Short mmCIF file of C-alpha atoms in Angstrom, two decimals:
data_model
loop_
_atom_site.label_atom_id
_atom_site.label_comp_id
_atom_site.label_asym_id
_atom_site.label_seq_id
_atom_site.Cartn_x
_atom_site.Cartn_y
_atom_site.Cartn_z
CA MET A 1 0.00 0.00 0.00
CA VAL A 2 1.33 3.35 -0.91
CA VAL A 3 0.05 5.93 1.47
CA GLY A 4 1.11 8.78 -0.09
CA GLU A 5 1.47 12.12 -1.23
CA PHE A 6 -0.64 13.79 1.44
CA GLY A 7 0.90 13.78 4.86
CA LYS A 8 -1.24 13.44 7.91
CA GLU A 9 -0.88 16.59 9.99
CA VAL A 10 0.28 16.41 13.57
CA ASP A 11 1.03 19.23 15.98
CA VAL A 12 3.96 18.08 18.12
CA LEU A 13 5.83 15.04 16.86
CA VAL A 14 8.24 13.31 19.22
CA ILE A 15 10.65 10.81 17.68
CA GLY A 16 11.76 8.23 20.24
CA ALA A 17 10.06 7.10 23.45
CA GLY A 18 13.06 6.89 25.77
CA PRO A 19 13.42 8.92 28.98
CA GLY A 20 13.80 12.11 26.93
CA GLY A 21 11.04 11.44 24.40
CA TYR A 22 8.27 10.14 26.62
CA VAL A 23 8.80 12.87 29.24
CA ALA A 24 8.78 15.51 26.48
CA ALA A 25 5.55 14.04 25.08
CA ILE A 26 3.86 14.07 28.48
CA ARG A 27 4.95 17.61 29.36
CA ALA A 28 3.84 18.91 25.95
CA ALA A 29 0.46 17.20 26.43
CA GLN A 30 0.15 18.68 29.94
CA LEU A 31 0.61 22.10 28.38
CA GLY A 32 -2.29 21.52 26.00
CA LYS A 33 -0.45 20.33 22.90
CA LYS A 34 -1.69 17.52 20.69
CA VAL A 35 1.23 15.10 20.68
CA THR A 36 2.20 12.14 18.53
CA ILE A 37 5.12 9.94 19.54
CA VAL A 38 6.89 7.57 17.15
CA GLU A 39 8.91 4.64 18.49
CA LYS A 40 10.59 2.03 16.29
CA ASP A 41 11.24 -0.42 19.07
CA LYS A 42 9.88 -0.43 22.61
CA LEU A 43 8.43 2.32 24.79
CA GLY A 44 10.87 3.38 27.49
CA GLY A 45 13.83 3.26 25.13
CA VAL A 46 17.31 2.11 26.09
CA CYS A 47 17.03 3.10 29.75
CA LEU A 48 13.99 1.01 30.58
CA ASN A 49 14.54 -1.87 28.17
CA VAL A 50 18.27 -2.48 27.82
CA GLY A 51 19.99 0.04 30.07
CA CYS A 52 19.40 1.61 33.49
CA ILE A 53 16.58 -0.57 34.75
CA PRO A 54 17.60 -4.10 33.70
CA SER A 55 21.22 -3.47 34.70
CA LYS A 56 20.21 -2.28 38.16
CA ALA A 57 17.89 -5.27 38.54
CA LEU A 58 20.70 -7.70 37.70
CA ILE A 59 23.08 -5.80 39.98
CA SER A 60 20.71 -6.11 42.91
CA ALA A 61 20.12 -9.84 42.30
CA ALA A 62 23.88 -10.45 42.14
CA HIS A 63 24.41 -8.46 45.31
CA LYS A 64 21.77 -10.46 47.12
CA TYR A 65 23.41 -13.71 46.04
CA GLU A 66 26.81 -12.45 47.15
CA LEU A 67 25.55 -11.50 50.61
CA MET A 68 23.87 -14.89 51.10
CA ASN A 69 27.20 -16.56 50.59
CA ASP A 70 29.02 -14.17 52.88
CA ASP A 71 28.65 -14.41 56.64
CA GLN A 72 30.11 -10.91 57.03
CA GLY A 73 30.87 -11.72 60.66
CA MET A 74 27.23 -11.28 61.62
CA GLY A 75 26.77 -14.91 62.52
CA ILE A 76 24.44 -15.77 59.71
CA THR A 77 25.38 -18.65 57.47
CA ALA A 78 23.50 -20.30 54.66
CA GLU A 79 24.18 -23.51 52.85
CA ASN A 80 23.62 -24.50 49.26
CA VAL A 81 22.59 -21.08 48.06
CA THR A 82 21.75 -21.47 44.41
CA VAL A 83 20.99 -19.13 41.54
CA ASP A 84 18.27 -19.98 39.06
CA PHE A 85 19.43 -17.57 36.38
CA ALA A 86 16.38 -18.16 34.22
CA LYS A 87 14.27 -16.96 37.14
CA VAL A 88 16.57 -13.99 37.70
CA GLN A 89 16.05 -13.02 34.07
CA GLU A 90 12.31 -13.57 34.31
CA TRP A 91 12.12 -11.33 37.38
CA LYS A 92 14.25 -8.67 35.69
CA GLN A 93 12.04 -8.78 32.61
CA GLY A 94 9.00 -8.43 34.84
CA VAL A 95 10.43 -5.23 36.30
CA VAL A 96 11.11 -3.90 32.81
CA GLN A 97 7.60 -4.76 31.62
CA LYS A 98 5.97 -3.10 34.60
CA LEU A 99 7.82 0.11 33.87
CA THR A 100 7.35 0.12 30.11
CA GLY A 101 3.68 -0.68 30.69
CA GLY A 102 3.62 2.32 33.00
CA VAL A 103 5.03 4.54 30.27
CA GLU A 104 2.32 3.38 27.88
CA THR A 105 -0.36 4.09 30.49
CA LEU A 106 1.05 7.56 31.11
CA LEU A 107 1.22 8.39 27.41
CA LYS A 108 -2.32 7.19 26.78
CA GLY A 109 -3.54 8.89 29.95
CA ASN A 110 -2.20 12.14 28.51
CA ASN A 111 -3.85 11.43 25.14
CA VAL A 112 -0.54 11.08 23.35
CA GLU A 113 -0.93 9.21 20.06
CA ILE A 114 1.59 6.36 19.86
CA ILE A 115 2.83 5.22 16.45
CA GLN A 116 5.06 2.18 16.06
CA GLY A 117 7.59 2.71 13.32
CA GLU A 118 10.82 4.29 12.20
CA ALA A 119 10.72 8.00 11.39
CA ILE A 120 12.91 9.54 8.71
CA PHE A 121 12.84 13.20 7.71
CA VAL A 122 11.82 13.85 4.12
CA SER A 123 11.67 17.63 4.41
CA GLU A 124 11.91 20.46 6.90
CA ASP A 125 8.49 19.73 8.33
CA GLU A 126 7.73 16.18 7.36
CA VAL A 127 8.76 12.64 8.24
CA ARG A 128 8.05 9.29 6.66
CA VAL A 129 7.28 6.60 9.20
CA ASN A 130 8.21 3.13 8.02
CA ARG A 131 6.58 0.12 9.54
CA GLY A 132 7.33 -3.12 7.77
CA TYR A 133 5.97 -2.76 4.23
CA GLU A 134 3.81 0.18 5.13
CA SER A 135 4.72 3.77 5.45
CA GLU A 136 2.94 7.01 6.17
CA ARG A 137 3.89 10.65 6.05
CA LEU A 138 3.44 12.97 8.98
CA LYS A 139 3.60 16.74 8.62
CA PHE A 140 4.42 18.46 11.89
CA ASN A 141 4.32 21.93 13.37
CA HIS A 142 7.04 21.07 15.86
CA CYS A 143 9.23 18.04 16.28
CA ILE A 144 11.44 16.79 19.10
CA ILE A 145 14.24 14.40 18.14
CA ALA A 146 14.97 11.99 20.97
CA THR A 147 16.44 9.02 19.13
CA GLY A 148 19.08 8.18 21.74
CA SER A 149 22.31 6.28 21.26
CA ARG A 150 23.68 2.82 20.68
CA PRO A 151 26.84 0.96 21.75
CA VAL A 152 30.00 1.87 19.84
CA GLU A 153 31.16 -1.06 17.74
CA LEU A 154 34.92 -1.44 17.40
CA LYS A 155 36.15 -2.56 13.99
CA PRO A 156 38.23 -5.50 15.27
CA PHE A 157 35.36 -6.61 17.50
CA PRO A 158 32.12 -6.61 15.50
CA PHE A 159 29.09 -7.55 17.60
CA GLY A 160 27.75 -11.02 16.92
CA GLY A 161 28.05 -14.50 18.37
CA ARG A 162 30.41 -14.43 21.34
CA ILE A 163 31.20 -10.73 20.98
CA ILE A 164 28.44 -8.86 22.74
CA SER A 165 27.32 -5.39 23.76
CA SER A 166 25.64 -4.42 27.03
CA THR A 167 22.28 -5.32 25.50
CA GLU A 168 23.18 -8.98 24.96
CA ALA A 169 25.07 -9.17 28.27
CA LEU A 170 21.91 -8.15 30.11
CA ALA A 171 19.93 -10.84 28.31
CA LEU A 172 22.30 -13.82 28.71
CA LYS A 173 20.37 -17.00 29.36
CA GLU A 174 22.93 -18.46 31.70
CA ILE A 175 25.80 -17.31 33.85
CA PRO A 176 28.96 -17.45 31.72
CA LYS A 177 31.94 -19.31 33.12
CA SER A 178 34.22 -16.55 31.93
CA MET A 179 33.98 -13.12 30.35
CA VAL A 180 36.41 -10.54 29.02
CA VAL A 181 35.29 -6.92 29.19
CA ILE A 182 36.88 -4.30 26.96
CA GLY A 183 36.43 -0.93 28.62
CA GLY A 184 36.58 -0.18 32.35
CA GLY A 185 34.06 2.66 32.21
CA TYR A 186 30.87 2.62 34.22
CA ILE A 187 28.98 0.15 32.03
CA GLY A 188 31.90 -2.30 31.86
CA ILE A 189 32.49 -2.09 35.60
CA GLU A 190 28.82 -2.46 36.53
CA LEU A 191 28.31 -5.49 34.29
CA GLY A 192 31.72 -7.05 34.94
CA GLN A 193 31.28 -6.80 38.69
CA THR A 194 27.76 -8.18 38.50
CA PHE A 195 28.78 -11.30 36.61
CA ALA A 196 31.76 -11.72 38.92
CA LYS A 197 29.32 -11.84 41.83
CA PHE A 198 27.32 -14.53 40.05
CA GLY A 199 30.55 -16.54 39.76
CA THR A 200 31.86 -15.64 36.31
CA LYS A 201 35.63 -15.35 35.95
CA VAL A 202 35.90 -11.78 34.71
CA THR A 203 38.83 -9.99 33.09
CA ILE A 204 38.58 -6.25 32.45
CA LEU A 205 40.83 -4.65 29.85
CA GLU A 206 41.17 -0.90 30.38
CA GLY A 207 43.20 1.32 28.08
CA GLU A 208 43.99 3.96 30.69
CA ASN A 209 46.05 3.48 33.84
CA GLN A 210 42.97 3.34 36.08
CA ILE A 211 39.48 1.91 35.81
CA LEU A 212 36.67 4.47 35.76
CA PRO A 213 39.14 6.97 34.27
CA THR A 214 36.69 9.87 34.42
CA PHE A 215 36.56 9.64 38.23
CA GLU A 216 39.08 10.61 40.91
CA LYS A 217 41.73 8.03 41.67
CA GLN A 218 40.66 7.61 45.32
CA VAL A 219 37.16 6.85 44.11
CA ALA A 220 38.24 4.27 41.56
CA GLN A 221 40.55 2.61 44.07
CA LEU A 222 37.68 1.57 46.35
CA VAL A 223 35.94 -0.16 43.47
CA GLN A 224 39.22 -1.71 42.38
CA LYS A 225 39.63 -3.17 45.89
CA ASN A 226 36.23 -4.82 45.71
CA LEU A 227 36.91 -6.18 42.22
CA LYS A 228 40.07 -7.77 43.57
CA ARG A 229 38.07 -9.43 46.34
CA LEU A 230 35.79 -10.85 43.64
CA ASN A 231 38.84 -12.21 41.80
CA VAL A 232 38.29 -9.94 38.84
CA ASN A 233 41.46 -9.54 36.82
CA VAL A 234 41.83 -5.86 35.96
CA VAL A 235 44.43 -5.20 33.26
CA LYS A 236 45.31 -1.53 32.94
CA ASN A 237 47.08 0.14 30.01
CA ALA A 238 45.74 -2.70 27.89
CA MET A 239 45.14 -2.15 24.20
CA ALA A 240 42.79 -4.75 22.79
CA GLN A 241 43.95 -5.83 19.34
CA SER A 242 41.75 -8.55 17.91
CA ALA A 243 39.44 -11.42 18.67
CA GLU A 244 38.74 -14.78 17.15
CA GLN A 245 35.66 -16.74 17.98
CA ASP A 246 34.25 -20.19 17.45
CA GLU A 247 30.97 -21.65 18.59
CA ASN A 248 31.88 -21.90 22.26
CA SER A 249 34.46 -19.31 23.01
CA VAL A 250 36.29 -16.18 22.00
CA THR A 251 40.01 -15.50 22.19
CA VAL A 252 41.10 -11.91 22.65
CA THR A 253 44.57 -10.59 21.86
CA TYR A 254 45.70 -7.47 23.68
CA LYS A 255 48.90 -5.56 24.30
CA VAL A 256 50.23 -4.18 27.54
CA LYS A 257 53.06 -1.82 26.66
CA ASP A 258 54.65 -3.89 23.89
CA LYS A 259 53.90 -7.29 25.26
CA GLU A 260 51.22 -9.27 23.48
CA GLU A 261 48.88 -11.48 25.51
CA THR A 262 45.86 -13.63 24.71
CA ILE A 263 42.92 -14.71 26.79
CA THR A 264 40.05 -17.07 26.02
CA ALA A 265 36.58 -16.73 27.52
CA ASP A 266 32.94 -17.61 26.95
CA TYR A 267 32.08 -14.05 25.96
CA LEU A 268 33.72 -10.79 25.04
CA LEU A 269 31.75 -7.78 26.24
CA VAL A 270 32.68 -4.54 24.46
CA THR A 271 31.70 -1.40 26.38
CA VAL A 272 33.81 1.41 25.03
CA GLY A 273 31.14 4.06 24.73
CA ARG A 274 27.93 4.99 22.96
CA LYS A 275 27.22 6.89 19.76
CA PRO A 276 24.24 9.07 18.87
CA ASN A 277 21.49 7.70 16.62
CA THR A 278 21.59 10.57 14.17
CA ASP A 279 23.01 8.88 11.09
CA GLU A 280 19.88 7.34 9.57
CA LEU A 281 17.34 10.03 10.28
CA GLY A 282 17.56 12.08 7.12
CA LEU A 283 18.67 15.10 9.13
CA ASP A 284 20.12 16.78 6.03
CA MET A 285 16.63 16.74 4.48
CA ALA A 286 15.36 18.51 7.59
CA GLY A 287 18.11 21.11 7.62
CA VAL A 288 19.28 19.98 11.04
CA LYS A 289 23.00 20.55 11.66
CA VAL A 290 25.11 17.79 13.16
CA ASN A 291 28.68 18.17 14.42
CA GLU A 292 31.62 15.91 13.52
CA ARG A 293 30.78 13.54 16.37
CA GLY A 294 27.26 13.06 15.09
CA LEU A 295 25.71 15.20 17.83
CA ILE A 296 22.92 17.59 16.91
CA GLU A 297 23.71 21.24 17.57
CA VAL A 298 21.15 22.96 19.79
CA ASP A 299 20.71 26.27 21.57
CA GLU A 300 19.83 26.67 25.26
CA GLN A 301 16.20 25.96 24.44
CA CYS A 302 17.09 22.65 22.77
CA ARG A 303 16.28 24.15 19.36
CA THR A 304 18.20 22.88 16.32
CA SER A 305 19.25 24.83 13.23
CA ASN A 306 15.69 24.19 11.99
CA GLU A 307 13.60 26.36 14.28
CA ARG A 308 10.62 24.01 14.40
CA ILE A 309 12.79 21.02 15.32
CA PHE A 310 14.22 20.39 18.80
CA ALA A 311 16.68 17.72 19.97
CA ILE A 312 17.26 16.25 23.44
CA GLY A 313 19.10 13.48 25.27
CA ASP A 314 21.95 11.39 23.93
CA VAL A 315 21.73 12.99 20.45
CA VAL A 316 22.93 16.34 21.84
CA ALA A 317 26.10 17.28 23.71
CA GLY A 318 26.58 16.58 27.40
CA PRO A 319 26.67 13.42 29.47
CA ALA A 320 24.60 10.53 28.05
CA LEU A 321 22.40 10.19 31.11
CA ALA A 322 18.68 9.47 31.37
CA HIS A 323 17.99 12.25 33.86
CA LYS A 324 19.64 14.79 31.55
CA ALA A 325 17.45 13.60 28.66
CA SER A 326 14.27 13.89 30.74
CA TYR A 327 15.23 17.38 31.90
CA GLU A 328 15.82 18.51 28.34
CA GLY A 329 12.57 16.85 27.27
CA LYS A 330 10.61 19.09 29.62
CA ILE A 331 12.49 22.20 28.42
CA ALA A 332 11.82 21.44 24.73
CA ALA A 333 8.14 20.76 25.40
CA GLU A 334 7.74 23.95 27.44
CA VAL A 335 9.45 26.06 24.78
CA ILE A 336 7.15 24.62 22.12
CA ALA A 337 4.19 25.48 24.33
CA GLY A 338 5.42 29.09 24.46
CA GLU A 339 7.05 29.10 27.88
CA PRO A 340 10.37 30.90 28.38
CA SER A 341 12.18 27.76 29.56
CA ALA A 342 15.85 27.10 28.93
CA VAL A 343 18.49 24.57 29.90
CA ASP A 344 19.73 26.13 33.12
CA TYR A 345 21.25 23.68 35.56
CA LYS A 346 24.36 24.17 37.62
CA VAL A 347 25.09 20.46 37.91
CA ILE A 348 24.01 17.00 36.79
CA PRO A 349 24.70 14.13 39.19
CA ALA A 350 26.32 10.99 37.81
CA VAL A 351 26.08 7.60 39.48
CA VAL A 352 27.91 4.33 38.99
CA PHE A 353 26.12 1.34 40.47
CA SER A 354 29.36 -0.41 41.19
CA ASP A 355 30.12 -1.97 44.56
CA PRO A 356 30.70 0.32 46.39
CA GLU A 357 28.48 2.82 44.58
CA ILE A 358 29.94 6.05 43.23
CA ALA A 359 28.07 9.30 42.89
CA THR A 360 29.44 12.67 41.90
CA VAL A 361 28.01 16.11 41.33
CA GLY A 362 29.65 19.37 40.36
CA LEU A 363 33.38 19.99 40.51
CA THR A 364 36.06 17.71 41.92
CA GLU A 365 38.79 19.26 44.05
CA ALA A 366 41.17 19.26 41.07
CA GLU A 367 38.58 20.75 38.71
CA ALA A 368 37.72 23.50 41.19
CA LYS A 369 41.41 24.42 41.50
CA GLU A 370 41.77 24.39 37.71
CA GLU A 371 38.91 26.87 37.54
CA GLY A 372 40.86 29.14 39.85
CA TYR A 373 39.05 28.58 43.13
CA GLU A 374 40.75 28.41 46.46
CA VAL A 375 38.95 25.47 47.98
CA SER A 376 37.83 24.11 51.33
CA VAL A 377 37.55 20.36 51.26
CA GLY A 378 35.86 18.07 53.77
CA LYS A 379 36.03 14.30 53.62
CA PHE A 380 34.23 12.01 56.05
CA PRO A 381 34.71 8.22 56.08
CA PHE A 382 31.91 5.63 56.22
CA ALA A 383 34.00 3.82 58.86
CA ALA A 384 33.24 6.63 61.36
CA ASN A 385 29.46 6.63 60.77
CA GLY A 386 27.22 4.63 63.11
CA ARG A 387 24.72 3.66 60.45
CA ALA A 388 27.44 2.52 58.06
CA LEU A 389 28.87 0.31 60.81
CA SER A 390 25.47 -1.16 61.65
CA VAL A 391 24.84 -2.13 58.03
CA ASN A 392 28.40 -3.39 57.72
CA ALA A 393 29.31 -1.00 54.92
CA THR A 394 32.43 0.76 56.11
CA ASP A 395 34.15 1.26 52.75
CA GLY A 396 33.74 4.72 51.38
CA PHE A 397 33.58 8.43 52.03
CA VAL A 398 31.64 11.61 51.45
CA LYS A 399 33.71 14.48 50.13
CA VAL A 400 32.54 18.04 49.68
CA VAL A 401 34.39 20.75 47.80
CA ALA A 402 33.57 24.38 48.51
CA ASN A 403 34.73 27.83 47.52
CA LYS A 404 37.01 28.88 50.39
CA GLU A 405 36.12 32.53 49.99
CA ASN A 406 32.43 32.20 50.86
CA GLY A 407 31.83 28.52 51.68
CA VAL A 408 29.53 27.98 48.68
CA ILE A 409 29.54 24.28 47.78
CA LEU A 410 30.96 23.56 44.33
CA GLY A 411 30.95 19.79 44.14
CA ALA A 412 30.78 16.49 45.96
CA GLN A 413 31.89 12.91 45.52
CA VAL A 414 30.38 10.02 47.43
CA VAL A 415 31.62 6.44 47.36
CA GLY A 416 29.93 3.75 49.40
CA MET A 417 26.55 2.20 50.11
CA GLU A 418 23.63 4.35 48.90
CA ALA A 419 25.93 6.93 47.32
CA SER A 420 23.31 7.09 44.56
CA ASN A 421 20.74 8.42 47.03
CA LEU A 422 23.10 10.47 49.17
CA ILE A 423 24.15 12.61 46.21
CA ALA A 424 20.64 14.12 45.84
CA GLU A 425 21.07 16.39 48.87
CA LEU A 426 24.36 17.72 47.56
CA GLY A 427 22.89 18.36 44.12
CA LEU A 428 20.13 20.41 45.72
CA ALA A 429 22.69 22.20 47.90
CA ILE A 430 24.61 23.29 44.80
CA GLU A 431 21.49 24.40 42.89
CA MET A 432 20.43 26.43 45.95
CA GLY A 433 23.88 27.98 46.30
CA ALA A 434 24.13 26.49 49.79
CA THR A 435 27.27 26.96 51.87
CA LEU A 436 29.13 24.46 54.03
CA GLU A 437 27.52 26.17 57.00
CA ASP A 438 24.02 25.72 55.58
CA VAL A 439 24.56 21.98 55.29
CA ALA A 440 26.35 21.70 58.66
CA LEU A 441 23.50 23.58 60.41
CA THR A 442 20.83 21.34 58.91
CA ILE A 443 19.79 18.63 61.38
CA HIS A 444 20.29 15.22 59.79
CA ALA A 445 18.49 12.21 61.31
CA HIS A 446 20.52 9.82 63.41
CA PRO A 447 21.63 7.19 62.73
CA THR A 448 21.72 7.60 58.94
CA LEU A 449 24.26 7.61 56.17
CA GLY A 450 23.05 11.12 55.38
CA GLU A 451 24.73 12.40 58.55
CA MET A 452 28.03 12.01 56.73
CA THR A 453 27.07 14.89 54.43
CA MET A 454 26.64 17.14 57.47
CA GLU A 455 29.90 15.89 58.97
CA ALA A 456 31.86 16.30 55.74
CA ALA A 457 30.71 19.94 55.74
CA GLU A 458 31.86 20.23 59.36
CA VAL A 459 35.23 18.75 58.43
CA ALA A 460 35.60 21.40 55.75
CA LEU A 461 34.72 24.05 58.35
CA GLY A 462 37.40 22.63 60.61
CA GLN A 463 35.14 21.38 63.41
CA PRO A 464 34.13 17.75 62.98
CA ILE A 465 32.61 15.93 65.96
CA HIS A 466 33.17 12.29 65.01
CA MET A 467 36.65 12.66 63.65
CA VAL A 468 39.88 13.82 65.21
CA LYS A 469 41.69 16.26 63.01
CA SER B 1 33.14 32.35 38.37
CA GLY B 2 30.80 35.01 37.10
CA VAL B 3 27.57 33.07 37.52
CA PRO B 4 25.32 34.89 40.00
CA LEU B 5 23.92 32.95 42.94
CA ALA B 6 20.22 32.30 42.62
CA VAL B 7 18.05 29.28 43.36
CA PRO B 8 16.37 27.41 40.46
CA SER B 9 12.93 29.00 40.98
CA VAL B 10 14.42 32.50 40.95
CA ARG B 11 16.38 31.68 37.78
CA ARG B 12 13.12 30.55 36.19
CA LEU B 13 11.32 33.70 37.33
CA ALA B 14 14.09 35.80 35.83
CA ARG B 15 13.58 34.12 32.47
CA GLU B 16 9.83 34.68 32.67
CA LEU B 17 10.33 38.38 33.41
CA LYS B 18 13.18 38.60 30.88
CA VAL B 19 15.61 39.72 33.53
CA ASP B 20 19.32 39.12 33.00
CA LEU B 21 20.56 37.97 36.39
CA ARG B 22 24.00 39.36 35.69
CA GLU B 23 22.51 42.85 35.85
CA VAL B 24 20.76 42.32 39.18
CA ALA B 25 22.41 43.25 42.46
CA GLY B 26 21.62 40.46 44.91
CA THR B 27 20.65 41.55 48.40
CA GLY B 28 20.99 38.11 50.00
CA LYS B 29 23.97 36.60 51.76
CA HIS B 30 27.04 36.34 49.50
CA GLY B 31 25.15 38.51 47.00
CA ARG B 32 22.43 35.91 46.44
CA ILE B 33 19.69 37.16 44.17
CA THR B 34 16.27 36.82 45.77
CA GLU B 35 12.84 36.68 44.15
CA GLU B 36 12.28 40.21 45.45
CA ASP B 37 15.46 41.44 43.76
CA VAL B 38 14.26 40.09 40.41
CA ARG B 39 10.76 41.56 40.75
CA ARG B 40 12.15 44.92 41.89
CA TYR B 41 14.52 45.02 38.93
CA ALA B 42 11.71 44.18 36.48
CA GLN B 43 9.45 46.85 37.98
CA ALA B 44 12.15 49.52 37.93
CA ARG B 45 12.85 48.71 34.30
CA GLU B 46 9.20 49.23 33.41
CA GLN B 47 9.19 52.67 34.98
CA LEU B 48 12.06 53.81 32.78
#
């Protein structure tokens, strides 16, 4: 069937139903717009289907299994603890389905029209949506591009068979006996550590001289220590060269300095980064400018070089994080609805769900100094916090970095249990322009991990209670 | 750095009232710009 020449007219067209796209669609609908969302795969996008949610589900299952096998000195022992990995996967999939079902309910509840298909621009105000053998044309007043990203594929390691990306790693049917991970960034560490906890013999090949190279050394070291405990082999300064696979295994060749090594494993997981899905969208037809890295150029209102088209999330510059995409989604929708919104955040928190967890927001000590600040720094260890001791999680610290001149908090790094939740307070503190004193004078409940934020501020002010200077 | 101190809701208000925060003298601690400061600036501008 050729549906043709006359495009159906839609008001706001959102391409992609990930955390950026579906939030944009809902906010636009809230503001009275008639919205159509096009998704080629599944609602919820990468985050809900093959990213944030399934990875965190697997991480928590692995952690539970690890704890059951570890007395931890608390006097609790278990025997014959087993993992039914098929059930683990089923449970994980159930979590994913609940959430993606929730997204569908929210979209429908906001009267957003959902179209399944792949959208490609054919002009400055029109897309063709392909769905199998059918296609239709949609003419839009405004459009929001939220097509996300995909794993980077390295030439010597094409995905397929035993060479897998994060997507396949999350969907493995059984626990591999062994796995090599290329890339010690947050995805490689999260997945590598998770499988190590399930019993996989994991080797991580990292090109830099530390894992998690975008984080401070002290931070990475705590994760490194835990990886060692899990018998993960971390090879730094390793340059992966090639891989050969047969039906049952894959052999990876890598170089450390000039020495060539090989290693054979069940799977090779390649997690060296993600690239924006902007190459098959017909952006040139739409007059939308893309930079040399494939990222769409936008102004502070998320508007592209075509004034009726907006872009958000992983297809634009900035960290490829779900919460950034959602934030931008709301901005784009509000601008389309005539509000004077703009991207205006001081900081975006970033979290690694490693063990221990890592969470950072704002400037590190080194970055603050580079920007010319004289800094006050306060660091408080988990080992001196009552709650951390009572949950047997004494590895880690809370560190705050402030402007020495006026005490205004510039950044924070948290490593340890619940770092992912602890960072929220510090993000708010920075957005509010809070000082060390503001945080130190705020009563934090006892006994909680959150008290460490207050104490780190007190350390920076030179008057900690639970630490001798 | 040159970014004025103002909480997110005040930054949003400034955009709504088309006020450039860099031109507003904050009356709060450490020169924080308050909601009042933004409204006062917008009003004064209108009277010009």
